[in-house]
Amino acid sequence: MDKVLRDLNFIFCYLDDILIASLTAAEHAEHLRLVFERLDRYGIVLNVAKCVLGVTHLTFLGYSVSSEGIHPLEDRITAIKNFPRPTTCGDLRHFLGMINFYRRFLPTAATDQAALHDLLSGPTKKKKTPFDWTSDAEAAFIICKNNLSKYVLLAHHRSNAPLAVVSDASDVAMGGALHQLVNGVWQPLGFYSKKISATQRKYSAYDRELLGLYSTIRYFRHMLEGRHFVAFTDHKPLTFAFRRNRDSFSPRQFNQLDFISQFTTDIRHISGMLNVVADALSRVEMDAVRAAVINFAVLAQQQQTDEELSAYLSKATPSDLRLERVTLPGSDVAVYCDVSTGKPRPFITPALRRATFERLHGLSHPSGKASAALIRERFVWPGMKRDIKEWARCCTNCQRAKISRHVHSPVADFRPPSRRFAVVHVDLNGPLPPSRGHRYLLTAIDRFTRWVEGIPLEEITAEAVARAFHSNWISRFGAPETVITDQGRQFESQLFKSLASLCGVHLARTTAYHPVCNGMVERLHRTLKAAIMCYAVDSWTDTLPTILLGLRVQHKDDLHASAAEMVYGETLRIPGDFIASETPAASLSEPDFVSQLRRHMAALRPAPIARHGQPSVFVFKDLQQCTHVNCARTQFAVRSSLRTPGLIKFFPALTKHSASWSAQSASPSPLTA
């Protein structure tokens, strides 16, 4: 067919199907005559019953083609929208295959389908393999169906029209679009999008934008070869790529720019407001941020029909709550809040309680008791303490990331410090997975207030450690009297000793192979790692500030306050605090307030570490019925840092030997192996 129809540029041939496009009826008749003569010359016969001649629109290869452009068939869209929710990997692949047939019409296909593709990632999954259908997958399933009905009409390609490629990349996906200029209007010819991998997510902004442009040109290569076009990007440094010295590029950057230069070197800047691809790629991320915040407009609407709240307002249910309507600052939304504690606490309806818990518990994934204290200060609902402890106990991320210790040795005495920031415990943690160039973490905790600092480091030389400790601790809280460290070479170096001598700091080190001497900071490492693993992200430096905020506002039973209250005299405002607290101190004059604050700070005394006496051996009562356990290490592999354990099959019949195994501390546990 290629030989028969050669040089006829007004047709499109796919196997034995021929599409003839003409501007007018007379031109169409001439085109038909030329095609019939060519077919007759080569002895090719047509089936008249299958021919469609002289129409303004028709169905061709699963698309509707007309003078306006190309778009999907309505019956195909209806069939995809009525597709039932997949239950196996084969059904999910079937759905993705159908919807990706029209992928060129969907600007945000990669971002919309990311949660669905995550269900198919990992080990090879067969056709009938079931999977756990999550809420993110359900939302992505609905979005994919709805976006298909909002397809973009693609224009017909014109050989003499100017072309432009627009590309963009975000932390989630990269994409681009090919446009042509007709009568002063840019018409889309196709869209490209692809989810970036975990490795590509670690690229710099420049590398991700370059990758997006390279991938877009490669995708539309068949339409761009031999044509002049302009490449638009909202990343301005990329426009100077071909003006820089080639020695300044990495091998990957040089190869990508070399491929781009074979098509164009005209890269221009376009503002983010005009870059529709950038807007499409970032919109989903902003929606995710908004979804994480409690919607008080929805809360106010649900409070009007909530039966529990009506019972409290009508005094049908006795309670100490003082419920009043409070208008949120900066809006006209009013919600019922409990004002008995002096700080308005919104009354949360049943539909929003779990989301409220996940919002605050997800800061640093504290224990159930600490989560209840954190949430109880800001919100209220009946039986909230019971609900929060149960949800914290059922948190899968906490179960996989945290380690339960059952055997405890006697706790030794430690003389409490004389004042705040007088005794500081310092240690190094790592090597950790690379995150924005950082592989180590310098941790410090004040023994008096339990204030925590975590400082990411690229290297752990003596100079880097000393500079980080001086810049992030001494410059903020002053020079401590005593710094307790282990026998790491960084802390034993002459440089660190000189810094301590210059600041008047006494260095105290632990004995060899006895980390319990510095147990406060060692226990902090366990808490930080567990919280980072609960986030399940590759870049732990991005989640570290949020985790530190959660630890600083976490209530301490032995202190009867949080670390922030011990340092500042009041707790910190965290995400979720939308209503300001009316404290009595606000009505005092400034000198009276300062004097009272000084008296309050002077009355603070360090509290001894709480001791929790527990039996030496403990076995969960549900161990007989469980089917799987989280395995921290195996006989053949050791779990690396910040990696959640795997799930293995568990045989309850072996639990009768657990008591004897716990006594054999010298040999590895068969249950662990």
PDB file of N, CA and C in Angstrom, residues 128-160:
ATOM      1  N   LYS A 128      -4.804 -13.120  37.864  1.00  0.00           N
ATOM      2  CA  LYS A 128      -5.859 -13.270  38.869  1.00  0.00           C
ATOM      3  C   LYS A 128      -5.393 -12.906  40.277  1.00  0.00           C
ATOM      4  N   THR A 129      -4.258 -12.234  40.389  1.00  0.00           N
ATOM      5  CA  THR A 129      -3.759 -11.829  41.704  1.00  0.00           C
ATOM      6  C   THR A 129      -4.616 -10.693  42.257  1.00  0.00           C
ATOM      7  N   PRO A 130      -5.206 -10.858  43.449  1.00  0.00           N
ATOM      8  CA  PRO A 130      -5.992  -9.750  44.033  1.00  0.00           C
ATOM      9  C   PRO A 130      -5.077  -8.703  44.654  1.00  0.00           C
ATOM     10  N   PHE A 131      -5.621  -7.544  44.981  1.00  0.00           N
ATOM     11  CA  PHE A 131      -4.856  -6.474  45.608  1.00  0.00           C
ATOM     12  C   PHE A 131      -5.762  -5.723  46.568  1.00  0.00           C
ATOM     13  N   ASP A 132      -5.133  -4.923  47.431  1.00  0.00           N
ATOM     14  CA  ASP A 132      -5.872  -4.106  48.406  1.00  0.00           C
ATOM     15  C   ASP A 132      -6.270  -2.794  47.750  1.00  0.00           C
ATOM     16  N   TRP A 133      -7.563  -2.579  47.590  1.00  0.00           N
ATOM     17  CA  TRP A 133      -8.090  -1.369  46.951  1.00  0.00           C
ATOM     18  C   TRP A 133      -8.105  -0.247  47.979  1.00  0.00           C
ATOM     19  N   THR A 134      -7.249   0.759  47.806  1.00  0.00           N
ATOM     20  CA  THR A 134      -7.104   1.848  48.760  1.00  0.00           C
ATOM     21  C   THR A 134      -7.998   3.019  48.378  1.00  0.00           C
ATOM     22  N   SER A 135      -8.084   3.979  49.292  1.00  0.00           N
ATOM     23  CA  SER A 135      -8.875   5.184  49.012  1.00  0.00           C
ATOM     24  C   SER A 135      -8.233   6.025  47.904  1.00  0.00           C
ATOM     25  N   ASP A 136      -6.881   6.044  47.840  1.00  0.00           N
ATOM     26  CA  ASP A 136      -6.211   6.769  46.762  1.00  0.00           C
ATOM     27  C   ASP A 136      -6.509   6.132  45.409  1.00  0.00           C
ATOM     28  N   ALA A 137      -6.547   4.801  45.376  1.00  0.00           N
ATOM     29  CA  ALA A 137      -6.867   4.120  44.122  1.00  0.00           C
ATOM     30  C   ALA A 137      -8.308   4.400  43.699  1.00  0.00           C
ATOM     31  N   GLU A 138      -9.223   4.441  44.655  1.00  0.00           N
ATOM     32  CA  GLU A 138     -10.619   4.737  44.333  1.00  0.00           C
ATOM     33  C   GLU A 138     -10.757   6.143  43.765  1.00  0.00           C
ATOM     34  N   ALA A 139     -10.046   7.103  44.388  1.00  0.00           N
ATOM     35  CA  ALA A 139     -10.096   8.478  43.875  1.00  0.00           C
ATOM     36  C   ALA A 139      -9.495   8.567  42.474  1.00  0.00           C
ATOM     37  N   ALA A 140      -8.376   7.878  42.237  1.00  0.00           N
ATOM     38  CA  ALA A 140      -7.760   7.894  40.907  1.00  0.00           C
ATOM     39  C   ALA A 140      -8.659   7.218  39.878  1.00  0.00           C
ATOM     40  N   PHE A 141      -9.355   6.160  40.286  1.00  0.00           N
ATOM     41  CA  PHE A 141     -10.261   5.437  39.383  1.00  0.00           C
ATOM     42  C   PHE A 141     -11.397   6.361  38.917  1.00  0.00           C
ATOM     43  N   ILE A 142     -11.934   7.137  39.834  1.00  0.00           N
ATOM     44  CA  ILE A 142     -13.027   8.057  39.493  1.00  0.00           C
ATOM     45  C   ILE A 142     -12.512   9.219  38.644  1.00  0.00           C
ATOM     46  N   ILE A 143     -11.322   9.749  38.990  1.00  0.00           N
ATOM     47  CA  ILE A 143     -10.764  10.872  38.240  1.00  0.00           C
ATOM     48  C   ILE A 143     -10.478  10.471  36.794  1.00  0.00           C
ATOM     49  N   CYS A 144      -9.942   9.272  36.606  1.00  0.00           N
ATOM     50  CA  CYS A 144      -9.643   8.815  35.235  1.00  0.00           C
ATOM     51  C   CYS A 144     -10.911   8.727  34.402  1.00  0.00           C
ATOM     52  N   LYS A 145     -12.006   8.243  34.988  1.00  0.00           N
ATOM     53  CA  LYS A 145     -13.264   8.150  34.253  1.00  0.00           C
ATOM     54  C   LYS A 145     -13.816   9.535  33.924  1.00  0.00           C
ATOM     55  N   ASN A 146     -13.770  10.431  34.914  1.00  0.00           N
ATOM     56  CA  ASN A 146     -14.337  11.764  34.690  1.00  0.00           C
ATOM     57  C   ASN A 146     -13.521  12.574  33.688  1.00  0.00           C
ATOM     58  N   ASN A 147     -12.192  12.451  33.743  1.00  0.00           N
ATOM     59  CA  ASN A 147     -11.359  13.227  32.828  1.00  0.00           C
ATOM     60  C   ASN A 147     -11.509  12.771  31.385  1.00  0.00           C
ATOM     61  N   LEU A 148     -11.883  11.499  31.191  1.00  0.00           N
ATOM     62  CA  LEU A 148     -12.058  11.027  29.821  1.00  0.00           C
ATOM     63  C   LEU A 148     -13.224  11.733  29.138  1.00  0.00           C
ATOM     64  N   SER A 149     -14.244  12.090  29.930  1.00  0.00           N
ATOM     65  CA  SER A 149     -15.379  12.813  29.358  1.00  0.00           C
ATOM     66  C   SER A 149     -15.059  14.292  29.127  1.00  0.00           C
ATOM     67  N   LYS A 150     -13.895  14.749  29.616  1.00  0.00           N
ATOM     68  CA  LYS A 150     -13.467  16.137  29.412  1.00  0.00           C
ATOM     69  C   LYS A 150     -12.258  16.188  28.465  1.00  0.00           C
ATOM     70  N   TYR A 151     -12.273  15.311  27.479  1.00  0.00           N
ATOM     71  CA  TYR A 151     -11.151  15.212  26.565  1.00  0.00           C
ATOM     72  C   TYR A 151     -10.943  16.530  25.812  1.00  0.00           C
ATOM     73  N   VAL A 152      -9.735  16.693  25.287  1.00  0.00           N
ATOM     74  CA  VAL A 152      -9.380  17.865  24.491  1.00  0.00           C
ATOM     75  C   VAL A 152      -9.479  17.498  23.018  1.00  0.00           C
ATOM     76  N   LEU A 153     -10.146  18.327  22.246  1.00  0.00           N
ATOM     77  CA  LEU A 153     -10.276  18.102  20.811  1.00  0.00           C
ATOM     78  C   LEU A 153      -8.932  18.376  20.134  1.00  0.00           C
ATOM     79  N   LEU A 154      -8.384  17.363  19.461  1.00  0.00           N
ATOM     80  CA  LEU A 154      -7.107  17.497  18.778  1.00  0.00           C
ATOM     81  C   LEU A 154      -7.329  17.957  17.344  1.00  0.00           C
ATOM     82  N   ALA A 155      -6.527  18.927  16.911  1.00  0.00           N
ATOM     83  CA  ALA A 155      -6.664  19.488  15.566  1.00  0.00           C
ATOM     84  C   ALA A 155      -5.958  18.595  14.552  1.00  0.00           C
ATOM     85  N   HIS A 156      -6.285  18.813  13.282  1.00  0.00           N
ATOM     86  CA  HIS A 156      -5.611  18.111  12.196  1.00  0.00           C
ATOM     87  C   HIS A 156      -4.261  18.768  11.931  1.00  0.00           C
ATOM     88  N   HIS A 157      -3.274  17.935  11.689  1.00  0.00           N
ATOM     89  CA  HIS A 157      -1.927  18.438  11.461  1.00  0.00           C
ATOM     90  C   HIS A 157      -1.828  19.117  10.095  1.00  0.00           C
ATOM     91  N   ARG A 158      -1.223  20.298  10.071  1.00  0.00           N
ATOM     92  CA  ARG A 158      -1.013  21.043   8.829  1.00  0.00           C
ATOM     93  C   ARG A 158       0.490  21.177   8.600  1.00  0.00           C
ATOM     94  N   SER A 159       0.922  20.839   7.418  1.00  0.00           N
ATOM     95  CA  SER A 159       2.353  20.777   7.131  1.00  0.00           C
ATOM     96  C   SER A 159       3.006  22.147   7.098  1.00  0.00           C
ATOM     97  N   ASN A 160       2.240  23.206   6.861  1.00  0.00           N
ATOM     98  CA  ASN A 160       2.833  24.543   6.747  1.00  0.00           C
ATOM     99  C   ASN A 160       2.599  25.409   7.984  1.00  0.00           C
TER     100      ASN A 160
END
